[in-house]
Amino acid sequence: MTDKGNLPQSTDQDNEETVDYTPDPEATLMPLRINDSTSPDAAGQTPLTCEATCGDVIGPYQLIETLGQGGFGTVFLAQQEYPLRRKVAIKIIKSGMASSETVARFEAERQALALMDHPGIAKVLNAGSTEAGQPYFAMEFVQGTHITQFCNKHRLSVRDRLELFIDVCRAIQHAHSKGIIHRDIKPANILVSLTDSGPKATVIDFGVAKALQQPLIENQVQTTDFQLLGTPKYMSPEQAEMNTMDIDTRSDVYSLGVVLYELLAGHLPYPPDAFSHRSYFAIVRSIRESEVRPPSVQLMNHEDAAEVAAQRQTDVRALQKVLRGDLDWIAMKCVEKKRADRYETTSALAADVRNYLNNEPVSARQGGFFYSLRKFALRYKVQVIAASLIVLALGFGLVSSLTLYRMAERRAQEVLRLSDIHLLNTLEEEMDSLPSMDYAKRSETMELWLERANRLTTRLAIHQETLKKFEDQKVQLQRQSVQTSRGGSEPKAFQFDNPEQQWLYENLQNLVAKLTQFQEPDGPIAVVRNWKDRTPSQEAIRTRRNAFMSDVVRLRPDLSPASHPHLYPYAKNSTTGLWEFVDLRTGLVPELDDHGQAVVSADNGILFVLIPGGTYLMGSPLDEPGRLPNEEQHEVTVTGFLIARYEITIGQWAAVMKDVPPGATNDLLPISATYFHACEYCQLMQYQLPSEAQWEYACRAGTTGPFSGTGILDEMGWYKDNSDNRLHVIGGKLPNQFGLYDMHGNSLEWCFDEYIEEFSDSAGVPEVNPVHVPQNHRNDGTFDQSAPVECVLRGGPFLGKEAYCRSADRFHSAQDALIKQNGFRPVIVLNE
């Protein structure tokens, strides 16, 4: 075999022909960094300058070849010369990457491996540092192939795959018994090699392992919340939440379940497009919410089903039959979204797989008497097959004929009732999408929805009458049951003897309850009617534009309806005198309060304020408290633009990107986003991030002090002294003179500019619309995300002190940094 070593591969494709030992780029979904703009040396890197290369001798080891490289380490195949002669794998931290956190993770991985002694886990052999000071450790060199590749290449049967999987479960259980959670179980980290006794599986790469109790090393750097570690395709929902303090062994059970699913069905348990999104929120949402179908169903949803079956030495129909039943139940129990519904331990999982192989009942399936009887028959089929066939044949003939007759009779009587149940479910499903659908069709679609809902509620009386008949029958049957019961036993919850009758009764109860609730003052019909009132029809949009745009277009031709058809002239703000517009693509027209101001609501479209152009002093005066050297004052001119009244919220993000961040509980909280994510959102909507000059001009709103509006920070923004260390819903403080909210504290807000320390080089000449275009910005508007640069953030974080919230204060962070307090508010640039 030419397969090598024990490092993860560079890509996680389903059917690879060769093994690549470069660490998997999907092992962390996004390079998530926490930057402290006030501490340039926070990374704490040690400047190691001598990189290890093939041919070097490190202690008793001579480096032979490179097996793989990651962001922080390189793995070499090495020859050990003494005291034993053998090949080993050596992992070395790259020069220049020995930060305190990297070294801590490196040492934690070594300690994790050292704690374990199991034939299914790669062993650590030695550790030390190179002459240049680079930490390394030597481990057992495993010649093997990723488990899915191996099984497909050697066409292992389902039974043989399950035997191999049991070995993997035992290895992970050993790690758990030592208090270690792997957190990155996937085929690339399970290598299989051929030995004299057959295939042997070895688990590798404990680089993101977590100790359940005490840290693996003293002063271990704790994983930061909101830092995603692992491989998304095999990651449990709770691990995707990025709260590392809430991970237990059942997270590994989930990952093992995904591997098992792939071994059985040849595909992951997610829809084909679940991981095609660039947005990490969309991927995390797929992990948490995507419907998982049983392996037997997933098999038939792919065109390569015949090839998958052939790799398991069978045909499609036979494979589906094997998967349907116990194996479906076992796999589905592993990948339950709620961890309480999964196997408690990997031992329990392995035991259930063993039960299946032994034709014994599996715990994942609550099958009852007949299920156990069938298992008994499979174990002792010679003794019971004849009797079983006779009994089953007689029973089936009698029961099926009576059942079919009764079903046909009842279905003929209940067509209308069942169609109303279906219509109710359809209306509920459609309702959620109404506010965010195409604004050109929104009003008409809402009108049709209301017509169907009103027609349905007119039949409520008919369904109530039918339900009363069921209730009367139920009371009569309960009385009979009490009269015939003996021994004074506690009465059980009543159910109709016929399952279909019970199903119809329960659904009829649900239908009547929901139709009643549909008509209530705060029910769905009232809600959709409110949405409809806040959704202008195409005729109303034209009338509104004609009535309100004449003076605006005369002053600003670039705001004509032809240039911005999705902008609806909302109102001229009674306080600021500035025009405000709603982007109808993003939601509904806001309601007005008693003072003529927009009411904040999660279903509102993005509200933009038309900012007039002007010239101002950018930066801060020398005597401003908290001033920093990078705030040199200089004169800047900006032309008019539209800027969002509030920071982009979770709800507004979800309406456009069709996903929500993990753990999101309030649609009115500002979204947390990287620079790249913010630009992706803007590009989809034909927005832009504001330039640094535009942002400060909008924040100052004609003022010259540290804070706009009232000039009192407690009244203008959320910061360290009043935020309770958390983000707040938008619009909770007072607006500035332009009617913009939260400019002085809540989220930091991304600006388009690359951070430049000395941002004024105009030599006394006023700059017009200055902007520092990031070096990795391409001509087509995209970015080279492999080379992130530092970009500007403005606005003041909810965790920041007062000086950080000034109009002139400047933050900066890497474009790929995902920090809870980083958000954005877009602009629409006008052509002047």
mmCIF file of C-alpha atoms in Angstrom, residues 323-491:
data_model
loop_
_atom_site.group_PDB
_atom_site.id
_atom_site.type_symbol
_atom_site.label_atom_id
_atom_site.label_comp_id
_atom_site.label_asym_id
_atom_site.label_seq_id
_atom_site.Cartn_x
_atom_site.Cartn_y
_atom_site.Cartn_z
ATOM 1 C CA LEU A 323 -30.617 -0.479 6.338
ATOM 2 C CA ARG A 324 -34.367 -0.145 6.868
ATOM 3 C CA GLY A 325 -35.214 -1.005 10.434
ATOM 4 C CA ASP A 326 -32.647 -1.414 13.189
ATOM 5 C CA LEU A 327 -29.730 0.280 11.408
ATOM 6 C CA ASP A 328 -31.937 3.264 10.571
ATOM 7 C CA TRP A 329 -32.937 3.486 14.229
ATOM 8 C CA ILE A 330 -29.346 3.213 15.511
ATOM 9 C CA ALA A 331 -28.004 5.865 13.139
ATOM 10 C CA MET A 332 -30.912 8.221 13.812
ATOM 11 C CA LYS A 333 -30.512 7.887 17.581
ATOM 12 C CA CYS A 334 -26.865 8.949 17.244
ATOM 13 C CA VAL A 335 -27.671 12.128 15.311
ATOM 14 C CA GLU A 336 -30.591 13.380 17.381
ATOM 15 C CA LYS A 337 -30.473 17.184 17.675
ATOM 16 C CA LYS A 338 -31.109 16.973 21.432
ATOM 17 C CA ARG A 339 -28.220 15.178 23.066
ATOM 18 C CA ALA A 340 -30.520 13.785 25.779
ATOM 19 C CA ASP A 341 -32.097 11.667 23.028
ATOM 20 C CA ARG A 342 -28.775 10.147 21.903
ATOM 21 C CA TYR A 343 -26.857 7.211 23.331
ATOM 22 C CA GLU A 344 -25.410 8.189 26.676
ATOM 23 C CA THR A 345 -22.039 6.589 25.896
ATOM 24 C CA THR A 346 -20.108 5.196 22.966
ATOM 25 C CA SER A 347 -20.194 1.850 24.782
ATOM 26 C CA ALA A 348 -23.985 1.870 24.557
ATOM 27 C CA LEU A 349 -23.724 2.665 20.851
ATOM 28 C CA ALA A 350 -21.249 -0.169 20.273
ATOM 29 C CA ALA A 351 -23.476 -2.541 22.270
ATOM 30 C CA ASP A 352 -26.483 -1.713 20.110
ATOM 31 C CA VAL A 353 -24.510 -2.323 16.927
ATOM 32 C CA ARG A 354 -23.362 -5.644 18.383
ATOM 33 C CA ASN A 355 -26.982 -6.506 19.243
ATOM 34 C CA TYR A 356 -27.932 -5.890 15.631
ATOM 35 C CA LEU A 357 -25.159 -8.161 14.381
ATOM 36 C CA ASN A 358 -26.316 -10.861 16.815
ATOM 37 C CA ASN A 359 -29.997 -10.544 15.791
ATOM 38 C CA GLU A 360 -30.906 -9.272 19.247
ATOM 39 C CA PRO A 361 -33.262 -6.331 19.987
ATOM 40 C CA VAL A 362 -31.600 -2.923 19.858
ATOM 41 C CA SER A 363 -32.339 -0.255 22.473
ATOM 42 C CA ALA A 364 -32.713 2.466 19.832
ATOM 43 C CA ARG A 365 -35.936 0.833 18.682
ATOM 44 C CA GLN A 366 -38.809 0.511 21.127
ATOM 45 C CA GLY A 367 -40.358 -2.398 19.292
ATOM 46 C CA GLY A 368 -42.545 -4.154 21.842
ATOM 47 C CA PHE A 369 -43.556 -7.800 21.877
ATOM 48 C CA PHE A 370 -43.759 -8.487 18.146
ATOM 49 C CA TYR A 371 -40.388 -6.864 17.498
ATOM 50 C CA SER A 372 -38.753 -9.044 20.161
ATOM 51 C CA LEU A 373 -40.546 -12.082 18.762
ATOM 52 C CA ARG A 374 -39.178 -11.358 15.294
ATOM 53 C CA LYS A 375 -35.651 -11.087 16.705
ATOM 54 C CA PHE A 376 -36.133 -14.371 18.521
ATOM 55 C CA ALA A 377 -37.237 -15.956 15.273
ATOM 56 C CA LEU A 378 -34.158 -14.682 13.461
ATOM 57 C CA ARG A 379 -31.880 -16.223 16.082
ATOM 58 C CA TYR A 380 -33.739 -19.562 16.098
ATOM 59 C CA LYS A 381 -35.404 -19.550 12.696
ATOM 60 C CA VAL A 382 -35.075 -23.310 12.018
ATOM 61 C CA GLN A 383 -37.097 -24.136 15.129
ATOM 62 C CA VAL A 384 -39.871 -21.554 14.693
ATOM 63 C CA ILE A 385 -40.168 -20.737 11.003
ATOM 64 C CA ALA A 386 -42.936 -23.200 10.169
ATOM 65 C CA ALA A 387 -45.208 -22.228 13.058
ATOM 66 C CA SER A 388 -44.582 -18.541 12.500
ATOM 67 C CA LEU A 389 -45.531 -18.721 8.834
ATOM 68 C CA ILE A 390 -48.838 -20.491 9.573
ATOM 69 C CA VAL A 391 -49.860 -18.063 12.321
ATOM 70 C CA LEU A 392 -48.836 -14.969 10.401
ATOM 71 C CA ALA A 393 -50.602 -16.087 7.214
ATOM 72 C CA LEU A 394 -53.928 -16.754 8.980
ATOM 73 C CA GLY A 395 -53.780 -13.592 11.046
ATOM 74 C CA PHE A 396 -52.803 -11.353 8.168
ATOM 75 C CA GLY A 397 -55.615 -12.538 5.889
ATOM 76 C CA LEU A 398 -58.343 -11.885 8.455
ATOM 77 C CA VAL A 399 -57.069 -8.575 9.843
ATOM 78 C CA SER A 400 -56.086 -6.984 6.538
ATOM 79 C CA SER A 401 -59.448 -7.540 4.845
ATOM 80 C CA LEU A 402 -61.434 -6.027 7.748
ATOM 81 C CA THR A 403 -59.030 -3.123 8.138
ATOM 82 C CA LEU A 404 -59.029 -2.222 4.449
ATOM 83 C CA TYR A 405 -62.831 -2.177 4.339
ATOM 84 C CA ARG A 406 -63.141 0.092 7.373
ATOM 85 C CA MET A 407 -60.377 2.416 6.150
ATOM 86 C CA ALA A 408 -62.024 2.854 2.753
ATOM 87 C CA GLU A 409 -65.385 3.627 4.363
ATOM 88 C CA ARG A 410 -63.989 6.217 6.799
ATOM 89 C CA ARG A 411 -61.786 7.930 4.213
ATOM 90 C CA ALA A 412 -64.739 8.439 1.922
ATOM 91 C CA GLN A 413 -66.508 10.293 4.772
ATOM 92 C CA GLU A 414 -63.542 12.411 5.916
ATOM 93 C CA VAL A 415 -62.119 13.928 2.710
ATOM 94 C CA LEU A 416 -63.231 17.472 3.537
ATOM 95 C CA ARG A 417 -61.965 17.259 7.112
ATOM 96 C CA LEU A 418 -58.538 15.969 6.075
ATOM 97 C CA SER A 419 -58.255 18.616 3.350
ATOM 98 C CA ASP A 420 -58.897 21.330 5.959
ATOM 99 C CA ILE A 421 -56.169 19.889 8.177
ATOM 100 C CA HIS A 422 -53.827 20.039 5.191
ATOM 101 C CA LEU A 423 -54.905 23.612 4.336
ATOM 102 C CA LEU A 424 -54.329 24.731 7.924
ATOM 103 C CA ASN A 425 -50.816 23.270 7.921
ATOM 104 C CA THR A 426 -50.117 24.955 4.572
ATOM 105 C CA LEU A 427 -51.289 28.353 5.846
ATOM 106 C CA GLU A 428 -49.057 28.035 8.928
ATOM 107 C CA GLU A 429 -46.035 27.142 6.799
ATOM 108 C CA GLU A 430 -46.650 30.000 4.352
ATOM 109 C CA MET A 431 -47.203 32.597 7.058
ATOM 110 C CA ASP A 432 -43.584 32.679 8.231
ATOM 111 C CA SER A 433 -42.316 33.610 4.760
ATOM 112 C CA LEU A 434 -44.845 36.359 3.979
ATOM 113 C CA PRO A 435 -42.955 39.391 5.411
ATOM 114 C CA SER A 436 -39.718 38.554 3.578
ATOM 115 C CA MET A 437 -41.049 37.468 0.188
ATOM 116 C CA ASP A 438 -40.569 39.487 -3.020
ATOM 117 C CA TYR A 439 -42.062 42.898 -2.247
ATOM 118 C CA ALA A 440 -43.549 43.175 -5.739
ATOM 119 C CA LYS A 441 -45.834 40.193 -4.982
ATOM 120 C CA ARG A 442 -46.091 40.550 -1.205
ATOM 121 C CA SER A 443 -49.350 42.519 -0.962
ATOM 122 C CA GLU A 444 -51.218 40.309 -3.437
ATOM 123 C CA THR A 445 -49.961 37.109 -1.779
ATOM 124 C CA MET A 446 -51.026 38.331 1.660
ATOM 125 C CA GLU A 447 -54.473 39.141 0.298
ATOM 126 C CA LEU A 448 -54.837 35.598 -1.095
ATOM 127 C CA TRP A 449 -53.613 34.125 2.206
ATOM 128 C CA LEU A 450 -56.246 36.084 4.113
ATOM 129 C CA GLU A 451 -58.999 34.940 1.721
ATOM 130 C CA ARG A 452 -58.095 31.264 2.199
ATOM 131 C CA ALA A 453 -57.779 31.651 5.977
ATOM 132 C CA ASN A 454 -61.161 33.371 6.258
ATOM 133 C CA ARG A 455 -62.841 30.678 4.145
ATOM 134 C CA LEU A 456 -61.316 27.998 6.339
ATOM 135 C CA THR A 457 -62.526 29.603 9.571
ATOM 136 C CA THR A 458 -66.110 29.680 8.236
ATOM 137 C CA ARG A 459 -66.071 25.859 8.500
ATOM 138 C CA LEU A 460 -65.131 25.951 12.184
ATOM 139 C CA ALA A 461 -68.728 25.272 13.293
ATOM 140 C CA ILE A 462 -68.891 22.101 11.172
ATOM 141 C CA HIS A 463 -65.673 20.760 12.708
ATOM 142 C CA GLN A 464 -66.811 21.682 16.233
ATOM 143 C CA GLU A 465 -70.015 19.667 15.704
ATOM 144 C CA THR A 466 -68.046 16.630 14.495
ATOM 145 C CA LEU A 467 -65.646 16.934 17.422
ATOM 146 C CA LYS A 468 -68.623 16.966 19.825
ATOM 147 C CA LYS A 469 -69.771 13.629 18.372
ATOM 148 C CA PHE A 470 -66.308 12.209 19.017
ATOM 149 C CA GLU A 471 -66.370 13.563 22.579
ATOM 150 C CA ASP A 472 -69.823 12.032 23.232
ATOM 151 C CA GLN A 473 -68.613 8.689 21.896
ATOM 152 C CA LYS A 474 -65.509 8.968 24.073
ATOM 153 C CA VAL A 475 -67.612 9.586 27.215
ATOM 154 C CA GLN A 476 -69.827 6.572 26.424
ATOM 155 C CA LEU A 477 -66.839 4.268 25.874
ATOM 156 C CA GLN A 478 -65.186 5.498 29.071
ATOM 157 C CA ARG A 479 -68.323 4.656 31.057
ATOM 158 C CA GLN A 480 -68.396 1.179 29.580
ATOM 159 C CA SER A 481 -64.733 0.740 30.432
ATOM 160 C CA VAL A 482 -65.337 1.710 34.074
ATOM 161 C CA GLN A 483 -68.296 -0.652 34.381
ATOM 162 C CA THR A 484 -66.329 -3.617 33.029
ATOM 163 C CA SER A 485 -63.049 -2.921 34.878
ATOM 164 C CA ARG A 486 -62.144 -5.092 37.856
ATOM 165 C CA GLY A 487 -59.887 -4.839 40.850
ATOM 166 C CA GLY A 488 -60.143 -1.088 41.289
ATOM 167 C CA SER A 489 -57.069 -0.420 39.133
ATOM 168 C CA GLU A 490 -56.298 3.153 38.126
ATOM 169 C CA PRO A 491 -58.002 4.055 34.819
#
